Coordinates of C-alpha atoms and ligand atoms in Angstrom, one line a residue:
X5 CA 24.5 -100.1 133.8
X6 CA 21.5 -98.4 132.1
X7 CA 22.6 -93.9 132.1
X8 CA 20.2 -92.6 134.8
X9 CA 20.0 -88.8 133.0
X10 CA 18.2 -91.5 129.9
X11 CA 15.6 -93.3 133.1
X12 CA 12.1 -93.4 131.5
X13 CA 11.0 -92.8 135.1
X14 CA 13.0 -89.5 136.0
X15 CA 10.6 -86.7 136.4
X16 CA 11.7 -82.5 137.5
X17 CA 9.9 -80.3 139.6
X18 CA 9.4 -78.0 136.2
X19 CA 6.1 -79.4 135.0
X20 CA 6.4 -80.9 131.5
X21 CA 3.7 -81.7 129.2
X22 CA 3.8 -85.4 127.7
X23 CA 4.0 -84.1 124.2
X24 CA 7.2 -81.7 125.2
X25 CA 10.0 -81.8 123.4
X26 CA 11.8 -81.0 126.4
X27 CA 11.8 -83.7 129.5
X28 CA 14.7 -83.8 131.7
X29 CA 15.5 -86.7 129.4
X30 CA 16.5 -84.2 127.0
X31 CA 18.4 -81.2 127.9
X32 CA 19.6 -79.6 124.3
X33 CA 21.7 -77.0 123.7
X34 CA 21.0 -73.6 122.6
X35 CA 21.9 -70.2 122.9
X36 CA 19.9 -67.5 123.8
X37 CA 19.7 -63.6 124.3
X38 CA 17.1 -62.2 126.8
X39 CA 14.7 -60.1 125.5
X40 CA 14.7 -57.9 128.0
X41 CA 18.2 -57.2 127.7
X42 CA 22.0 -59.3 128.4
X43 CA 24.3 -60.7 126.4
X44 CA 23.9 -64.0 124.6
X45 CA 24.5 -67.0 126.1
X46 CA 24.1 -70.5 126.3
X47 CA 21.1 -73.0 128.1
X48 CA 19.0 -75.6 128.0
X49 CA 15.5 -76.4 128.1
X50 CA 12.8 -78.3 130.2
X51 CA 9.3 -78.1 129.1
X52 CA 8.2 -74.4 128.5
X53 CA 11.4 -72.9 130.4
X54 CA 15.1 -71.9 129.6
X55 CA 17.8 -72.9 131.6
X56 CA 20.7 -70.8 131.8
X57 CA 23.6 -72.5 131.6
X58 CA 25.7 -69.6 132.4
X59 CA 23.9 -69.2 135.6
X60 CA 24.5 -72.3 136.4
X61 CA 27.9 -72.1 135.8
X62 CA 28.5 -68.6 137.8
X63 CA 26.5 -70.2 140.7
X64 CA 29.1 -72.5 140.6
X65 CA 26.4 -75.5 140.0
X66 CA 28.4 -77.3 137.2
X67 CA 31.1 -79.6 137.2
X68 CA 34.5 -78.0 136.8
X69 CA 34.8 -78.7 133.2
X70 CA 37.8 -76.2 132.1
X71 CA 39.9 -73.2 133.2
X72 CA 37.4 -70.6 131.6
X73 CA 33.7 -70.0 131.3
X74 CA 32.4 -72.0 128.8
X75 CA 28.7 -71.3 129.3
X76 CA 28.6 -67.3 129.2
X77 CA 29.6 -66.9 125.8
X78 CA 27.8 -66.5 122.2
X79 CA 28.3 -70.0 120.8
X80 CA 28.5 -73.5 121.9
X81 CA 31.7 -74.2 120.3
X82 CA 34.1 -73.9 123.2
X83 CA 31.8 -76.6 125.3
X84 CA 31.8 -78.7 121.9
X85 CA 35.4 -78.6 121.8
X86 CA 35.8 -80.4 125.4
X87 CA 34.4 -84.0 124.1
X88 CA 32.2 -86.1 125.6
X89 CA 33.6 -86.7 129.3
X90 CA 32.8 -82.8 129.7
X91 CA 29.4 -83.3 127.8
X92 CA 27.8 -86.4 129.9
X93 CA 29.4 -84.5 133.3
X94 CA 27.1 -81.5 132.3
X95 CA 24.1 -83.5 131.5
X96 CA 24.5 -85.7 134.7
X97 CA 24.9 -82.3 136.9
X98 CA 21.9 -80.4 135.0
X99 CA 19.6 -83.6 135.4
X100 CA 20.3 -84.2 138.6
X101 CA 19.6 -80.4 139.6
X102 CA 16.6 -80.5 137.9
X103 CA 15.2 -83.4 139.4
X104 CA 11.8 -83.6 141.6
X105 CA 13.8 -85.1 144.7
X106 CA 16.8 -82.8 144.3
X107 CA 16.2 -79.5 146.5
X108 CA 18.8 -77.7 146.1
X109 CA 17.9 -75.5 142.9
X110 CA 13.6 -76.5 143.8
X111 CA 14.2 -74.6 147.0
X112 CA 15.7 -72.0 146.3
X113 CA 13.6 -69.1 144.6
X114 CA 16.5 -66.4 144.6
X115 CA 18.6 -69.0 142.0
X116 CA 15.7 -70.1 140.1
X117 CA 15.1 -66.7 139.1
X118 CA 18.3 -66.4 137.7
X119 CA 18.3 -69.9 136.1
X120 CA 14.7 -69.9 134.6
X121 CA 12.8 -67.9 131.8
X122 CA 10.2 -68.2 129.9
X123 CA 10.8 -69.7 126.1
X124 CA 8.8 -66.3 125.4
X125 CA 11.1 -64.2 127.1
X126 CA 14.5 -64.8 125.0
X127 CA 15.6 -65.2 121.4
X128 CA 17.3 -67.8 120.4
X129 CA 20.3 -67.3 118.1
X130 CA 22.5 -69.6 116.3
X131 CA 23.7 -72.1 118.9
X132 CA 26.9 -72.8 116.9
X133 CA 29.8 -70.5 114.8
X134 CA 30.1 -72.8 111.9
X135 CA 33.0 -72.2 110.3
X136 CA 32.4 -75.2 107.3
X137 CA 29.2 -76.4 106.3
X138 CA 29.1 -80.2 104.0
X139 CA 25.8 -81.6 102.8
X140 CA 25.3 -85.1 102.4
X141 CA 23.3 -87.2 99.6
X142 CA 22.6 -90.0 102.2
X143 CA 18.9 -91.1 101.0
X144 CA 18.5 -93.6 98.7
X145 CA 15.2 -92.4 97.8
X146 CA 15.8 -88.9 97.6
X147 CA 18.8 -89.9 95.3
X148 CA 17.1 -92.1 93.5
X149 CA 14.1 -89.9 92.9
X150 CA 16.0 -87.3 91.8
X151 CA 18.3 -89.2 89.7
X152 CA 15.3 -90.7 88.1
X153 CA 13.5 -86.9 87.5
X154 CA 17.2 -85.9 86.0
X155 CA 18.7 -88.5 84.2
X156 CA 16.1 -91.3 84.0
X157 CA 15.0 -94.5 85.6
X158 CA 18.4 -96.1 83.9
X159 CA 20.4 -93.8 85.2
X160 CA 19.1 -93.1 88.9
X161 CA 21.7 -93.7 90.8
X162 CA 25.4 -92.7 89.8
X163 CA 28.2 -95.7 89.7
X164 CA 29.5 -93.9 92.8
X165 CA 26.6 -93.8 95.0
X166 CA 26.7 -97.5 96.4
X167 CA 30.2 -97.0 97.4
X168 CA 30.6 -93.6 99.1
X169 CA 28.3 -91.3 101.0
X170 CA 28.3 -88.5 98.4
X171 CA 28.8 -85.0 99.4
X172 CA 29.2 -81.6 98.3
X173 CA 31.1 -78.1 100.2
X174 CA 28.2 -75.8 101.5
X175 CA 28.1 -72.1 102.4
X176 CA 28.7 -71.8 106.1
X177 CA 28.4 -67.7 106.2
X178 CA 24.2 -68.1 105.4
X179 CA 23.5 -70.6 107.7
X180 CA 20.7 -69.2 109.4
X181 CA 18.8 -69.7 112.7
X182 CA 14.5 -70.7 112.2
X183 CA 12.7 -68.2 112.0
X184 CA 15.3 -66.1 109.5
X185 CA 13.3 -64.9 106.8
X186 CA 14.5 -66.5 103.7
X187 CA 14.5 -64.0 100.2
X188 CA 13.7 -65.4 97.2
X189 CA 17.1 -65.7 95.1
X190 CA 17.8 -64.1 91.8
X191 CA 20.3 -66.0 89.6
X192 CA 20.9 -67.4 86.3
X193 CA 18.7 -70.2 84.7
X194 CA 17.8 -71.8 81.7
X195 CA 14.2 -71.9 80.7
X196 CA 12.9 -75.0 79.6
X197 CA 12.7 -74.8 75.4
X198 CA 14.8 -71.7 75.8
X199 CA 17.8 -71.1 73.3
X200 CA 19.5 -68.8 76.2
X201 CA 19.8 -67.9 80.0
X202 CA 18.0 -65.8 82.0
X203 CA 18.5 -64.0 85.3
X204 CA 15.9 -62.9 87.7
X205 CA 14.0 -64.6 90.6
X206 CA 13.9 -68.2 91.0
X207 CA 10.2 -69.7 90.2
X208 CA 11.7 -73.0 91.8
X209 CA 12.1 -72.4 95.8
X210 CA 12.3 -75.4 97.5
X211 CA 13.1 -77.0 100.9
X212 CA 15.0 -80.2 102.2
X213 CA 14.1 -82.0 104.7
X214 CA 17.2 -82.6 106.5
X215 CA 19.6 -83.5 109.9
X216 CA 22.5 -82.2 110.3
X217 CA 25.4 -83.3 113.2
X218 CA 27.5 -80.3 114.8
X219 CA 31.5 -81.3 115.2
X220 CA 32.7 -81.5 118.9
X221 CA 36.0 -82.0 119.2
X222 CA 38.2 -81.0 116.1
X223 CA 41.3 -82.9 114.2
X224 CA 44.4 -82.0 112.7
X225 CA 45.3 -81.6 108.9
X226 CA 46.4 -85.3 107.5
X227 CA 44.5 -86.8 110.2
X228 CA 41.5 -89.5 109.2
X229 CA 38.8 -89.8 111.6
X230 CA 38.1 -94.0 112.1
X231 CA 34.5 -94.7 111.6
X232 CA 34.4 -97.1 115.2
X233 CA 35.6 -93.3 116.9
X234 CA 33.7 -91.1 115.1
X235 CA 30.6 -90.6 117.1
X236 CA 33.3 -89.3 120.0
X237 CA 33.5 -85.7 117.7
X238 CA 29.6 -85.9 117.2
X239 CA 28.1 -83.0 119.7
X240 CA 25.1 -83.3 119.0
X241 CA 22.2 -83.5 116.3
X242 CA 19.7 -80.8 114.6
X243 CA 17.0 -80.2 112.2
X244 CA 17.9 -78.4 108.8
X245 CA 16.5 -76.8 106.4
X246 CA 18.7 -76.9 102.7
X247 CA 16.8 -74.3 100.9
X248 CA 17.1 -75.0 97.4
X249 CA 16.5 -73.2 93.9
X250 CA 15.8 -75.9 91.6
X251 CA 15.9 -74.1 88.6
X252 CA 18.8 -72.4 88.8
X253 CA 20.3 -75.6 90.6
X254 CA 19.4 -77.8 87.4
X255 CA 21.2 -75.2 85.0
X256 CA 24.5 -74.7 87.1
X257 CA 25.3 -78.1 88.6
X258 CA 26.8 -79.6 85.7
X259 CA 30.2 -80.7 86.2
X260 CA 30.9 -79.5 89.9
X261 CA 27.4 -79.7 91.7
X262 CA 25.5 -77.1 94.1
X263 CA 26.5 -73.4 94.2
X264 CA 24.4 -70.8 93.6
X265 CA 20.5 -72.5 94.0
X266 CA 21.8 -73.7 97.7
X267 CA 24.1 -71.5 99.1
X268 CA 22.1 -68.5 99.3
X269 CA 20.4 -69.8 102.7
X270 CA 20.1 -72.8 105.2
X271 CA 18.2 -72.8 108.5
X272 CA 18.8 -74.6 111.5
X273 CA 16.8 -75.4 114.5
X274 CA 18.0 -73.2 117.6
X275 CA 18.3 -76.8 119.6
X276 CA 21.1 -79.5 119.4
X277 CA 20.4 -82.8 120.5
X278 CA 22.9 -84.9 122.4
X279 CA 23.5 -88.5 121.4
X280 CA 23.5 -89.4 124.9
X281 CA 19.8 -88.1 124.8
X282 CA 19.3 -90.6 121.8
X283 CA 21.3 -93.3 123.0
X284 CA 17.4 -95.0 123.9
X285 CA 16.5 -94.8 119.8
X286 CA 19.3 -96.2 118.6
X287 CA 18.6 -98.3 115.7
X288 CA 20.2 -100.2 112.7
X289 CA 20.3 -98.6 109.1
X290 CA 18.9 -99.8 106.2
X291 CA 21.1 -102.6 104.6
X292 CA 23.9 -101.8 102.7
X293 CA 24.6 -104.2 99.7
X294 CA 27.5 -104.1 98.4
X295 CA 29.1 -104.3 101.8
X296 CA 31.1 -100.7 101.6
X297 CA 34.6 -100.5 102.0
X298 CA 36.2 -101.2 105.6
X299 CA 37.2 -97.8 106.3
X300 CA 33.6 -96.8 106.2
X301 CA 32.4 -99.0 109.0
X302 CA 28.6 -99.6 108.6
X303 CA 25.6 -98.4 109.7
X304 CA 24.0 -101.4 112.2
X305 CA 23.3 -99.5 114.9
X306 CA 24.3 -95.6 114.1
X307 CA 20.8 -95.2 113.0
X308 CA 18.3 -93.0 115.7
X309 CA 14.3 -93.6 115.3
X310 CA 13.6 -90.1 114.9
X311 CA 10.4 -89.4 113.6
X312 CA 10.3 -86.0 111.4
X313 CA 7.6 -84.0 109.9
X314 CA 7.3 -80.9 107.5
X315 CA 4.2 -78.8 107.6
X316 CA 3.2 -75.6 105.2
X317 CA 1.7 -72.0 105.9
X318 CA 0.4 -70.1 103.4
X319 CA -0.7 -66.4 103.2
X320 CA -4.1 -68.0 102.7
X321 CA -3.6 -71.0 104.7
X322 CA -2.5 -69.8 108.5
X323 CA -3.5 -73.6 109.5
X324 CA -0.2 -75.9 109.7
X325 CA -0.9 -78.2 106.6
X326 CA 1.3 -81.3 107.0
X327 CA 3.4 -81.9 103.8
X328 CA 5.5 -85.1 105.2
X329 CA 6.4 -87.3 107.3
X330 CA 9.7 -89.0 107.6
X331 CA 12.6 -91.0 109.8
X332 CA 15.9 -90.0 110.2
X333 CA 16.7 -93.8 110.3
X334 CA 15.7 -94.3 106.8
X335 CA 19.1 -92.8 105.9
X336 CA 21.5 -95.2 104.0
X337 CA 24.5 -93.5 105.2
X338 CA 25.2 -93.4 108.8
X339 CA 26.6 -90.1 110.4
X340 CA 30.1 -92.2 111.3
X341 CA 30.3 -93.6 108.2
X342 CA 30.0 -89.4 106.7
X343 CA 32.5 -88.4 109.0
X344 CA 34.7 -91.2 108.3
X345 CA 34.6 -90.3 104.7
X346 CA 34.9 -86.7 105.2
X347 CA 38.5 -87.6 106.7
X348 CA 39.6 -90.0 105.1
X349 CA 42.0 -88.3 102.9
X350 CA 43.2 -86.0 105.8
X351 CA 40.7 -83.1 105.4
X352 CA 40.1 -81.8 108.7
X353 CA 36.7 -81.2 111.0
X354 CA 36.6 -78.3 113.6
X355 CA 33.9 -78.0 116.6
X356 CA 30.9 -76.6 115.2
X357 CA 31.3 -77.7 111.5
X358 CA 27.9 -79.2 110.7
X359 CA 27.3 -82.1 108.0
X360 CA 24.3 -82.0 106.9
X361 CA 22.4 -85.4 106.2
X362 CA 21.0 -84.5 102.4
X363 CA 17.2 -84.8 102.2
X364 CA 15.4 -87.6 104.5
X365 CA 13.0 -89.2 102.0
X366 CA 11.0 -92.5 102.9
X367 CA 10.1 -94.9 100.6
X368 CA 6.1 -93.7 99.8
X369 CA 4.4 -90.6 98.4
X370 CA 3.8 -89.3 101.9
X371 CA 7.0 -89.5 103.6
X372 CA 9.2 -87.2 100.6
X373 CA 11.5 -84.7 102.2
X374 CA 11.3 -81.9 99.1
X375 CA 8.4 -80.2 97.1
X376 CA 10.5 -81.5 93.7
X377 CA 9.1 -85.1 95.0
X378 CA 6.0 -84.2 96.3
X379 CA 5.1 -82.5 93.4
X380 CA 6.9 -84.8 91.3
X381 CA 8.9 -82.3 88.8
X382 CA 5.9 -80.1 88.8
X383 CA 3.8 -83.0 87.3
X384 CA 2.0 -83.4 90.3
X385 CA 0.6 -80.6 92.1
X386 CA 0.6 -80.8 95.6
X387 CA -3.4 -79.6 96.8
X388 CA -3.5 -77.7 100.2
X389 CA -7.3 -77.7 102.3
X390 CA -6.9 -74.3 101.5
X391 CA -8.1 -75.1 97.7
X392 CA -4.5 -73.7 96.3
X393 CA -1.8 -76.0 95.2
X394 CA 2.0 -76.2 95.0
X395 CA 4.7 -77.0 92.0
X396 CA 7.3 -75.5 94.5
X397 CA 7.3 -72.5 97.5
X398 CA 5.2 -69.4 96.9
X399 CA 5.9 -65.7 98.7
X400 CA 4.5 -65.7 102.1
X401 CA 5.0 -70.0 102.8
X402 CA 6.2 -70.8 105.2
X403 CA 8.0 -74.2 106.0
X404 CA 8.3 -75.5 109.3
X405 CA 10.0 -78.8 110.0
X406 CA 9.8 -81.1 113.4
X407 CA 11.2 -84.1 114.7
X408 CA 10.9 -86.2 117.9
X409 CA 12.3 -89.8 119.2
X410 CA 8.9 -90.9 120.9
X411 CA 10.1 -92.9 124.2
X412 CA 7.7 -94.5 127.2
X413 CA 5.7 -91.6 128.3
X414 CA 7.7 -89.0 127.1
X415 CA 9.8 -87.5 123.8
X416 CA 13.2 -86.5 122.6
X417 CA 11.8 -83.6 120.9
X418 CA 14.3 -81.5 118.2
X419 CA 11.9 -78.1 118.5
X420 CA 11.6 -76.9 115.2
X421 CA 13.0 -74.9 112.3
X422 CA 10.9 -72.8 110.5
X423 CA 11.2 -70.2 107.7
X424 CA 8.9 -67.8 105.6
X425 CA 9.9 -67.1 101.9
X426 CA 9.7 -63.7 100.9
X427 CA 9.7 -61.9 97.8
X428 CA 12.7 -61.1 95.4
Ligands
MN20 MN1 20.6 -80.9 100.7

């Protein structure tokens, strides 16, 4: 039986535009502060207005889901926690109240006001606490570009890459809402023909193109997470942005990976898509030869078609420039097969970890998710309509990254995260 909260044909008395990211097919998560004043909380969306889930929930509106409020609070985490019976009971309850033929919150003006705003008319904060952040490697083409930029076209990909879905431990404390300005970083760096480090700004500031999943419900130390179950602790999915300082990243990462040039700042989108709300744009993966190892599962059919774009500002250039465009099913490494990895030696997940996909690159020059293959090294200077060019991020660019799962007359949009560099 086809879910009716994913029916092509459901339509809600809120008005949506065909290009919104927000349908009643939809229905992310956030959390948001009015700007006129409240505490933070957490909602939804449909086309230009914000749903208060807490509203909802005080109204009494909402399924009875636990023994405390889960909606009224600063973070998604508690709702996360509850797993997926709890999560498709919500949906089902907020679609159906939203619905054109559904009067009960269409007629009555005294609740709409408290259940609707304006997107204008909040901020939106940080929709999760993450207490542990993990970055992926999961593109072959991003891994291979690199490798090949790094270590040569011999030596692209490492032995291991094949066989595992690499990873590395990221900074959860600067995880960072869109819109957070992001400060140049100062650190220490080699100069190319230099005899000795450096320290002072980096001249390399770079983004990645990125998903990231949010943890639902958590597990237990010692326990491994089996690849067929894993998508049960997925909450939801998210754009990201892994801010990266190449050149002090290419001086420190030698023996033990990332620190310094990416954990200084990563931005997330303010939304979190189910994967109910993607269940339509399921897909498979690319092929995976050599067949990885059982525990991993594979990818057939963990993939999502979401389509992904990242556009430029410049102070000279207030015109969206598009840098890239990308699919978050080009990935090699599904998000079950991550998790399942993750676990598998008994490290444990809580709700609202996020794990982070590593940079979505396709296979041609247009659809690379980082200025270091855009610009290829530097070798390659990326030309804006603006008459400037780019090695790598200026003061005053901004990056702002989309994504959407195009369905029949409407799309699974992901908002956006954006984020404007400023100066050391
Ligand atoms: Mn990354």
């Amino acid at each position: 039986m086809t879910n009716p909260t994913n029916d092509p044909s459901r339509r809600s008395f809120v008005e949506v535009a065909p290009d919104s990211h927000f349908p009643i097919q939809n229905l992310p998560y956030g959390v948001c502060r009015p700007r006129a004043g409240g505490s933070a909380r957490c909602c939804t969306a449909i086309g230009d207005r914000i749903v208060d889930l807490a509203a909802l929930e005080s109204l009494g509106l909402l399924p009875d889901i636990s023994e405390q409020p889960v909606f009224s609070v600063s973070s998604l985490n508690a709702f996360a926690a509850l797993g997926r019976t709890a999560w498709s009971a919500v949906r089902r309850a907020v679609s159906d109240l939203l619905d054109v033929d559904n009067s009960v919150l269409r007629d009555n003006a005294e609740w709409q006001q408290q259940v609707f705003s304006e997107q204008s008319a909040v901020d939106m904060l940080l929709p999760m606490e993450v207490g542990d952040y993990t970055d992926f490697y999961s593109s072959k083409e991003h891994a291979t570009n690199v490798g090949i930029m790094f270590r040569g076209v011999d030596n692209a990909l490492q032995p291991n890459w094949l066989h595992l879905p690499v990873g590395y431990h990221g900074r959860a404390s600067s995880v960072v809402v869109s819109g957070h300005p992001i400060r140049r970083p100062s650190g220490q760096k080699m100069p190319p023909d230099a005899d000795t480090p450096v320290f002072g700004p980096s001249q390399a500031m770079d983004f990645e193109l990125e998903m990231g999943f949010y943890i639902g419900p958590g597990t237990e130390v010692g326990q491994a997470v089996a690849a067929d179950t894993a998508e049960d602790r997925i909450f939801g999915m998210s754009l990201v942005n892994d801010w990266s300082a190449r050149d002090i990243q290419r001086w420190e990462y030698v023996p033990l990976g990332p620190f310094l040039g990416k954990n200084f700042a990563t931005s997330v989108a303010p939304w979190i898509v189910s994967l109910e709300a993607l269940e339509p744009f399921r897909c498979d993966g690319p092929e995976q030869s050599p067949a990885p190892l059982s525990y991993l599962g594979g990818n057939a059919r963990h993939a999502f078609d979401v389509q992904l774009e990242v556009a430029l500002t410049t102070a000279q250039m207030p015109a969206r420039h598009v840098l890239s465009r990308s699919n978050f099913r080009y990935l090699y490494w599904s998000m079950t097969q991550q998790l399942a990895h993750h676990t598998c030696n008994g490290c444990n997940v809580n709700p609202g970890d996020l794990l982070a996909s590593g940079t979505i690159s396709g296979s041609t020059a247009d659809s690379l998710g980082s200025m270091l293959e855009l610009a290829w090294k530097g070798e390659r200077p990326v030309a804006l309509p603006s008459g400037e060019s780019r090695k790598m991020l200026q003061d005053g660019d901004t990056v702002i990254m989309s994504g959407f799962a195009q369905g029949d007359g409407y799309r699974i949009g992901f908002g956006e995260v954006t984020g404007e560099i400023t100066s050391a």
